[in-house]
């Protein structure tokens, strides 16, 4: 569904992503793990068109997308939940969700999607009139995920969904990611919590200083002594 082929991304003269290639198949969860500054967020922003690669190709469902702008990429079916959630704090939960659907005009489809989304996040249905900025970190993560789902994406990119959340709330978000996957969603998950990410994903890519250092089945990486020592603290 998604492929990156030898992608380089620079900030001025500095290369943040150095020739990475990766593949995401339909209906799978792929995770990208690695230390702070490894280039994970830059990679996600490149997929969504917020950065254009200096060289290399990004293809989505066969179409080359690396020169398209973010709105066009969103309209093609890719939505990202950014690191730090970035909900609209002065808007209600429902208004945040509506913002996620701003490119859509199919009212009936949107209504259906809202119902489905409230199935994943019942608390958002209860709190739909609450200002998003007054909610807890975990609830704001849910608003951000729900907002991204409102664009009806075929591919959902999640950047550090568990960052700053309590272990219990992280588990709750992990359960929702699993449920989304079981319902057939395709997900790319960036996580510093490698343990959680390797449990959720089928395939994993480990980034180090802008490059892919390892990739393979998540279950194999969980058992790899170097990964265990460096990323799982075992
Ligand atoms: P984190 O988890 O901290 O977000 P990351 O793996 O997502 O880390 P990136 O945020 O993609 O890493 O950063 C990769 C490299 O690019 C880092 O060295 C970072 O300092 C640098 N970088 C990121 N954004 C910018 C920017 N806007 N301008 C210049 N350099 C940047």
mmCIF file of C-alpha atoms and ligand atoms in Angstrom:
data_model
loop_
_atom_site.group_PDB
_atom_site.id
_atom_site.type_symbol
_atom_site.label_atom_id
_atom_site.label_comp_id
_atom_site.label_asym_id
_atom_site.label_seq_id
_atom_site.Cartn_x
_atom_site.Cartn_y
_atom_site.Cartn_z
ATOM 1 C CA UNK A 1 0.000 0.000 0.000
ATOM 2 C CA UNK A 2 2.801 2.416 0.958
ATOM 3 C CA UNK A 3 6.418 2.274 -0.078
ATOM 4 C CA UNK A 4 9.353 4.546 0.553
ATOM 5 C CA UNK A 5 12.287 4.033 -1.730
ATOM 6 C CA UNK A 6 15.702 5.499 -0.842
ATOM 7 C CA UNK A 7 14.256 8.623 0.804
ATOM 8 C CA UNK A 8 16.603 11.434 1.821
ATOM 9 C CA UNK A 9 15.328 14.475 3.721
ATOM 10 C CA UNK A 10 17.461 17.483 4.621
ATOM 11 C CA UNK A 11 16.984 20.428 6.968
ATOM 12 C CA UNK A 12 19.178 22.957 5.174
ATOM 13 C CA UNK A 13 22.510 21.181 4.682
ATOM 14 C CA UNK A 14 21.838 18.576 7.375
ATOM 15 C CA UNK A 15 20.449 15.168 6.388
ATOM 16 C CA UNK A 16 17.834 13.996 8.922
ATOM 17 C CA UNK A 17 16.739 10.961 6.873
ATOM 18 C CA UNK A 18 19.438 9.162 4.914
ATOM 19 C CA UNK A 19 18.225 6.854 2.208
ATOM 20 C CA UNK A 20 15.505 4.892 3.962
ATOM 21 C CA UNK A 21 13.267 2.341 2.257
ATOM 22 C CA UNK A 22 10.226 0.715 3.806
ATOM 23 C CA UNK A 23 7.037 -1.095 2.859
ATOM 24 C CA UNK A 24 3.600 -1.151 4.440
ATOM 25 C CA UNK A 25 1.087 -3.776 3.297
ATOM 26 C CA UNK A 26 -2.652 -3.239 3.472
ATOM 27 C CA UNK A 27 -4.255 -4.176 6.843
ATOM 28 C CA UNK A 28 -1.017 -4.390 8.806
ATOM 29 C CA UNK A 29 0.554 -2.401 11.611
ATOM 30 C CA UNK A 30 4.124 -1.355 10.901
ATOM 31 C CA UNK A 31 6.155 0.303 13.598
ATOM 32 C CA UNK A 32 9.075 2.663 13.376
ATOM 33 C CA UNK A 33 11.120 2.758 16.551
ATOM 34 C CA UNK A 34 14.354 4.462 17.530
ATOM 35 C CA UNK A 35 15.908 6.988 19.881
ATOM 36 C CA UNK A 36 15.070 10.714 20.004
ATOM 37 C CA UNK A 37 16.271 12.463 16.879
ATOM 38 C CA UNK A 38 16.597 9.263 14.832
ATOM 39 C CA UNK A 39 14.366 10.741 12.104
ATOM 40 C CA UNK A 40 11.033 9.043 12.797
ATOM 41 C CA UNK A 41 8.911 12.204 12.850
ATOM 42 C CA UNK A 42 10.674 13.549 9.763
ATOM 43 C CA UNK A 43 9.801 10.300 7.981
ATOM 44 C CA UNK A 44 6.132 10.573 8.977
ATOM 45 C CA UNK A 45 5.985 14.220 7.907
ATOM 46 C CA UNK A 46 7.506 13.242 4.571
ATOM 47 C CA UNK A 47 4.785 10.634 3.998
ATOM 48 C CA UNK A 48 2.087 13.257 4.678
ATOM 49 C CA UNK A 49 3.686 15.878 2.418
ATOM 50 C CA UNK A 50 4.743 18.267 5.206
ATOM 51 C CA UNK A 51 8.330 17.749 4.000
ATOM 52 C CA UNK A 52 9.384 16.966 0.468
ATOM 53 C CA UNK A 53 12.290 14.538 0.214
ATOM 54 C CA UNK A 54 15.491 15.755 -1.372
ATOM 55 C CA UNK A 55 15.545 12.504 -3.308
ATOM 56 C CA UNK A 56 13.770 9.152 -3.383
ATOM 57 C CA UNK A 57 10.164 8.158 -3.986
ATOM 58 C CA UNK A 58 7.072 7.725 -1.828
ATOM 59 C CA UNK A 59 4.293 5.677 -3.422
ATOM 60 C CA UNK A 60 0.793 5.156 -2.045
ATOM 61 C CA UNK A 61 -1.435 2.584 -3.758
ATOM 62 C CA UNK A 62 0.858 2.755 -6.758
ATOM 63 C CA UNK A 63 0.731 6.545 -7.080
ATOM 64 C CA UNK A 64 3.805 8.698 -6.539
ATOM 65 C CA UNK A 65 2.978 11.209 -3.781
ATOM 66 C CA UNK A 66 6.294 12.752 -2.717
ATOM 67 C CA UNK A 67 5.734 15.993 -4.632
ATOM 68 C CA UNK A 68 2.094 16.440 -3.585
ATOM 69 C CA UNK A 69 0.916 18.888 -0.940
ATOM 70 C CA UNK A 70 -0.513 17.677 2.394
ATOM 71 C CA UNK A 71 -4.150 18.348 1.493
ATOM 72 C CA UNK A 72 -3.916 16.261 -1.649
ATOM 73 C CA UNK A 73 -2.234 13.438 0.271
ATOM 74 C CA UNK A 74 -4.952 13.581 2.929
ATOM 75 C CA UNK A 75 -7.587 13.451 0.202
ATOM 76 C CA UNK A 76 -5.895 10.343 -1.238
ATOM 77 C CA UNK A 77 -6.413 8.608 2.116
ATOM 78 C CA UNK A 78 -3.495 9.232 4.478
ATOM 79 C CA UNK A 79 -4.089 10.888 7.865
ATOM 80 C CA UNK A 80 -1.598 11.567 10.637
ATOM 81 C CA UNK A 81 -2.029 12.016 14.362
ATOM 82 C CA UNK A 82 0.900 14.277 15.183
ATOM 83 C CA UNK A 83 3.238 13.969 18.123
ATOM 84 C CA UNK A 84 1.852 16.007 21.017
ATOM 85 C CA UNK A 85 -1.737 15.509 19.709
ATOM 86 C CA UNK A 86 -2.269 19.195 18.703
ATOM 87 C CA UNK A 87 -6.006 19.223 19.279
ATOM 88 C CA UNK A 88 -7.786 22.555 18.886
ATOM 89 C CA UNK A 89 -8.053 23.373 22.612
ATOM 90 C CA UNK A 90 -10.745 26.062 22.345
ATOM 91 C CA UNK A 91 -13.016 23.870 20.254
ATOM 92 C CA UNK A 92 -15.344 21.178 21.520
ATOM 93 C CA UNK A 93 -14.677 17.502 20.890
ATOM 94 C CA UNK A 94 -17.298 17.486 18.134
ATOM 95 C CA UNK A 95 -15.840 20.601 16.492
ATOM 96 C CA UNK A 96 -12.406 18.924 16.513
ATOM 97 C CA UNK A 97 -13.907 15.894 14.784
ATOM 98 C CA UNK A 98 -15.603 18.104 12.209
ATOM 99 C CA UNK A 99 -12.238 19.755 11.473
ATOM 100 C CA UNK A 100 -10.885 16.324 10.593
ATOM 101 C CA UNK A 101 -13.543 15.999 7.916
ATOM 102 C CA UNK A 102 -13.121 19.435 6.346
ATOM 103 C CA UNK A 103 -12.260 17.969 2.934
ATOM 104 C CA UNK A 104 -15.411 15.820 2.891
ATOM 105 C CA UNK A 105 -18.873 16.634 1.679
ATOM 106 C CA UNK A 106 -20.585 13.217 2.040
ATOM 107 C CA UNK A 107 -22.777 13.988 5.050
ATOM 108 C CA UNK A 108 -24.219 10.467 5.281
ATOM 109 C CA UNK A 109 -20.755 8.873 5.207
ATOM 110 C CA UNK A 110 -19.530 11.299 7.855
ATOM 111 C CA UNK A 111 -22.454 10.456 10.121
ATOM 112 C CA UNK A 112 -21.684 6.770 9.748
ATOM 113 C CA UNK A 113 -18.029 7.398 10.501
ATOM 114 C CA UNK A 114 -18.833 9.439 13.617
ATOM 115 C CA UNK A 115 -20.918 6.535 14.914
ATOM 116 C CA UNK A 116 -18.131 4.067 14.214
ATOM 117 C CA UNK A 117 -15.568 6.369 15.856
ATOM 118 C CA UNK A 118 -17.727 6.771 18.971
ATOM 119 C CA UNK A 119 -17.728 2.962 19.130
ATOM 120 C CA UNK A 120 -13.952 3.053 19.581
ATOM 121 C CA UNK A 121 -13.996 6.095 21.855
ATOM 122 C CA UNK A 122 -17.236 6.046 23.899
ATOM 123 C CA UNK A 123 -15.864 8.762 26.206
ATOM 124 C CA UNK A 124 -15.798 11.177 23.255
ATOM 125 C CA UNK A 125 -19.489 10.634 22.658
ATOM 126 C CA UNK A 126 -20.178 11.459 26.306
ATOM 127 C CA UNK A 127 -17.885 14.490 26.190
ATOM 128 C CA UNK A 128 -18.689 15.748 22.700
ATOM 129 C CA UNK A 129 -19.567 19.246 23.942
ATOM 130 C CA UNK A 130 -16.500 19.582 26.190
ATOM 131 C CA UNK A 131 -13.644 21.882 25.143
ATOM 132 C CA UNK A 132 -10.812 19.619 23.983
ATOM 133 C CA UNK A 133 -8.206 21.673 25.870
ATOM 134 C CA UNK A 134 -9.837 20.794 29.193
ATOM 135 C CA UNK A 135 -9.456 17.026 28.693
ATOM 136 C CA UNK A 136 -6.700 14.748 30.033
ATOM 137 C CA UNK A 137 -3.684 13.839 27.892
ATOM 138 C CA UNK A 138 -5.094 10.405 27.100
ATOM 139 C CA UNK A 139 -8.488 11.824 26.180
ATOM 140 C CA UNK A 140 -6.804 14.422 23.947
ATOM 141 C CA UNK A 141 -4.933 11.568 22.253
ATOM 142 C CA UNK A 142 -8.328 9.991 21.581
ATOM 143 C CA UNK A 143 -9.660 13.279 20.152
ATOM 144 C CA UNK A 144 -6.609 13.517 17.875
ATOM 145 C CA UNK A 145 -7.043 9.917 16.698
ATOM 146 C CA UNK A 146 -10.770 10.388 16.162
ATOM 147 C CA UNK A 147 -10.145 13.627 14.251
ATOM 148 C CA UNK A 148 -7.696 11.825 11.933
ATOM 149 C CA UNK A 149 -10.195 8.997 11.392
ATOM 150 C CA UNK A 150 -12.840 11.547 10.354
ATOM 151 C CA UNK A 151 -11.059 12.108 7.056
ATOM 152 C CA UNK A 152 -11.839 8.446 6.248
ATOM 153 C CA UNK A 153 -8.203 7.428 5.797
ATOM 154 C CA UNK A 154 -7.007 4.155 4.290
ATOM 155 C CA UNK A 155 -3.695 4.630 6.088
ATOM 156 C CA UNK A 156 -3.377 6.074 9.581
ATOM 157 C CA UNK A 157 -0.035 7.393 10.844
ATOM 158 C CA UNK A 158 0.333 7.649 14.622
ATOM 159 C CA UNK A 159 3.312 9.627 15.950
ATOM 160 C CA UNK A 160 4.102 8.717 19.572
ATOM 161 C CA UNK A 161 0.533 8.068 20.732
ATOM 162 C CA UNK A 162 1.642 6.904 24.196
ATOM 163 C CA UNK A 163 4.006 9.810 24.877
ATOM 164 C CA UNK A 164 3.363 11.364 28.285
ATOM 165 C CA UNK A 165 0.510 8.992 29.135
ATOM 166 C CA UNK A 166 0.198 6.845 32.244
ATOM 167 C CA UNK A 167 0.774 3.097 31.764
ATOM 168 C CA UNK A 168 -2.952 2.469 32.135
ATOM 169 C CA UNK A 169 -3.858 5.089 29.558
ATOM 170 C CA UNK A 170 -1.127 3.793 27.201
ATOM 171 C CA UNK A 171 -2.689 0.332 27.464
ATOM 172 C CA UNK A 172 -6.088 1.786 26.648
ATOM 173 C CA UNK A 173 -4.702 3.533 23.548
ATOM 174 C CA UNK A 174 -2.941 0.270 22.572
ATOM 175 C CA UNK A 175 -6.270 -1.574 22.818
ATOM 176 C CA UNK A 176 -7.882 0.957 20.494
ATOM 177 C CA UNK A 177 -4.998 0.621 18.001
ATOM 178 C CA UNK A 178 -5.544 -3.153 18.066
ATOM 179 C CA UNK A 179 -9.279 -2.720 17.518
ATOM 180 C CA UNK A 180 -8.675 -0.375 14.574
ATOM 181 C CA UNK A 181 -6.339 -2.967 13.075
ATOM 182 C CA UNK A 182 -8.858 -5.755 13.614
ATOM 183 C CA UNK A 183 -11.419 -3.648 11.773
ATOM 184 C CA UNK A 184 -9.069 -3.661 8.773
ATOM 185 C CA UNK A 185 -7.141 -0.403 9.169
ATOM 186 C CA UNK A 186 -3.570 -0.016 8.010
ATOM 187 C CA UNK A 187 -1.400 1.773 10.561
ATOM 188 C CA UNK A 188 2.140 3.116 10.790
ATOM 189 C CA UNK A 189 3.054 3.573 14.425
ATOM 190 C CA UNK A 190 6.007 5.627 15.635
ATOM 191 C CA UNK A 191 6.779 4.867 19.259
ATOM 192 C CA UNK A 192 9.520 5.407 21.792
ATOM 193 C CA UNK A 193 7.849 2.716 23.841
ATOM 194 C CA UNK A 194 9.457 -0.067 21.794
ATOM 195 C CA UNK A 195 8.016 -2.786 23.985
ATOM 196 C CA UNK A 196 4.466 -1.656 23.272
ATOM 197 C CA UNK A 197 5.159 -1.044 19.589
ATOM 198 C CA UNK A 198 6.723 -4.480 19.011
ATOM 199 C CA UNK A 199 3.707 -6.123 20.638
ATOM 200 C CA UNK A 200 1.258 -4.300 18.387
ATOM 201 C CA UNK A 201 3.052 -4.416 15.051
ATOM 202 C CA UNK A 202 3.661 -7.179 12.552
ATOM 203 C CA UNK A 203 6.714 -5.593 10.953
ATOM 204 C CA UNK A 204 9.153 -3.197 12.564
ATOM 205 C CA UNK A 205 11.839 -0.824 11.354
ATOM 206 C CA UNK A 206 14.485 0.456 13.742
ATOM 207 C CA UNK A 207 15.894 3.886 12.890
ATOM 208 C CA UNK A 208 19.301 5.099 14.046
ATOM 209 C CA UNK A 209 20.616 8.562 13.053
ATOM 210 C CA UNK A 210 18.506 8.818 9.928
ATOM 211 C CA UNK A 211 18.943 5.274 8.609
ATOM 212 C CA UNK A 212 17.160 1.945 9.028
ATOM 213 C CA UNK A 213 19.465 -0.105 11.253
ATOM 214 C CA UNK A 214 17.280 -3.242 11.350
ATOM 215 C CA UNK A 215 13.946 -4.373 10.058
ATOM 216 C CA UNK A 216 11.965 -7.551 10.214
ATOM 217 C CA UNK A 217 9.055 -9.247 11.906
ATOM 218 C CA UNK A 218 8.298 -7.533 15.205
ATOM 219 C CA UNK A 219 8.293 -10.876 17.014
ATOM 220 C CA UNK A 220 11.818 -11.613 15.760
ATOM 221 C CA UNK A 221 13.032 -8.177 16.831
ATOM 222 C CA UNK A 222 11.541 -8.755 20.287
ATOM 223 C CA UNK A 223 13.867 -11.742 20.657
ATOM 224 C CA UNK A 224 16.971 -10.144 19.129
ATOM 225 C CA UNK A 225 19.638 -9.647 21.834
ATOM 226 C CA UNK A 226 20.815 -6.273 20.473
ATOM 227 C CA UNK A 227 17.266 -4.902 20.221
ATOM 228 C CA UNK A 228 16.495 -6.230 23.692
ATOM 229 C CA UNK A 229 19.525 -4.533 25.161
ATOM 230 C CA UNK A 230 19.276 -1.226 23.275
ATOM 231 C CA UNK A 231 15.517 -0.670 22.998
ATOM 232 C CA UNK A 232 13.838 -2.918 25.529
ATOM 233 C CA UNK A 233 16.265 -2.421 28.403
ATOM 234 C CA UNK A 234 16.557 -6.170 28.983
HETATM 235 P P1 LIG B 1 11.748 12.656 18.327
HETATM 236 O O1 LIG B 1 11.195 11.437 18.899
HETATM 237 O O2 LIG B 1 12.584 13.441 19.279
HETATM 238 O O3 LIG B 1 10.755 13.500 17.573
HETATM 239 P P2 LIG B 1 12.598 11.629 15.802
HETATM 240 O O4 LIG B 1 13.194 10.270 15.646
HETATM 241 O O5 LIG B 1 11.187 11.771 15.430
HETATM 242 O O6 LIG B 1 12.831 12.141 17.256
HETATM 243 P P3 LIG B 1 13.119 13.838 14.081
HETATM 244 O O7 LIG B 1 12.245 14.746 14.870
HETATM 245 O O8 LIG B 1 12.649 13.384 12.772
HETATM 246 O O9 LIG B 1 13.517 12.572 14.950
HETATM 247 O O10 LIG B 1 14.545 14.539 13.923
HETATM 248 C C1 LIG B 1 15.608 13.995 13.130
HETATM 249 C C2 LIG B 1 16.783 14.977 13.119
HETATM 250 O O11 LIG B 1 16.409 16.166 12.419
HETATM 251 C C3 LIG B 1 17.230 15.414 14.508
HETATM 252 O O12 LIG B 1 18.630 15.538 14.497
HETATM 253 C C4 LIG B 1 16.562 16.757 14.676
HETATM 254 O O13 LIG B 1 17.347 17.582 15.523
HETATM 255 C C5 LIG B 1 16.561 17.301 13.250
HETATM 256 N N1 LIG B 1 15.431 18.180 13.017
HETATM 257 C C6 LIG B 1 14.123 17.875 13.212
HETATM 258 N N2 LIG B 1 13.332 18.925 12.860
HETATM 259 C C7 LIG B 1 14.165 19.901 12.429
HETATM 260 C C8 LIG B 1 13.972 21.240 11.904
HETATM 261 N N3 LIG B 1 12.731 21.744 11.771
HETATM 262 N N4 LIG B 1 15.067 21.933 11.575
HETATM 263 C C9 LIG B 1 16.315 21.424 11.700
HETATM 264 N N5 LIG B 1 16.570 20.179 12.157
HETATM 265 C C10 LIG B 1 15.517 19.432 12.518
#
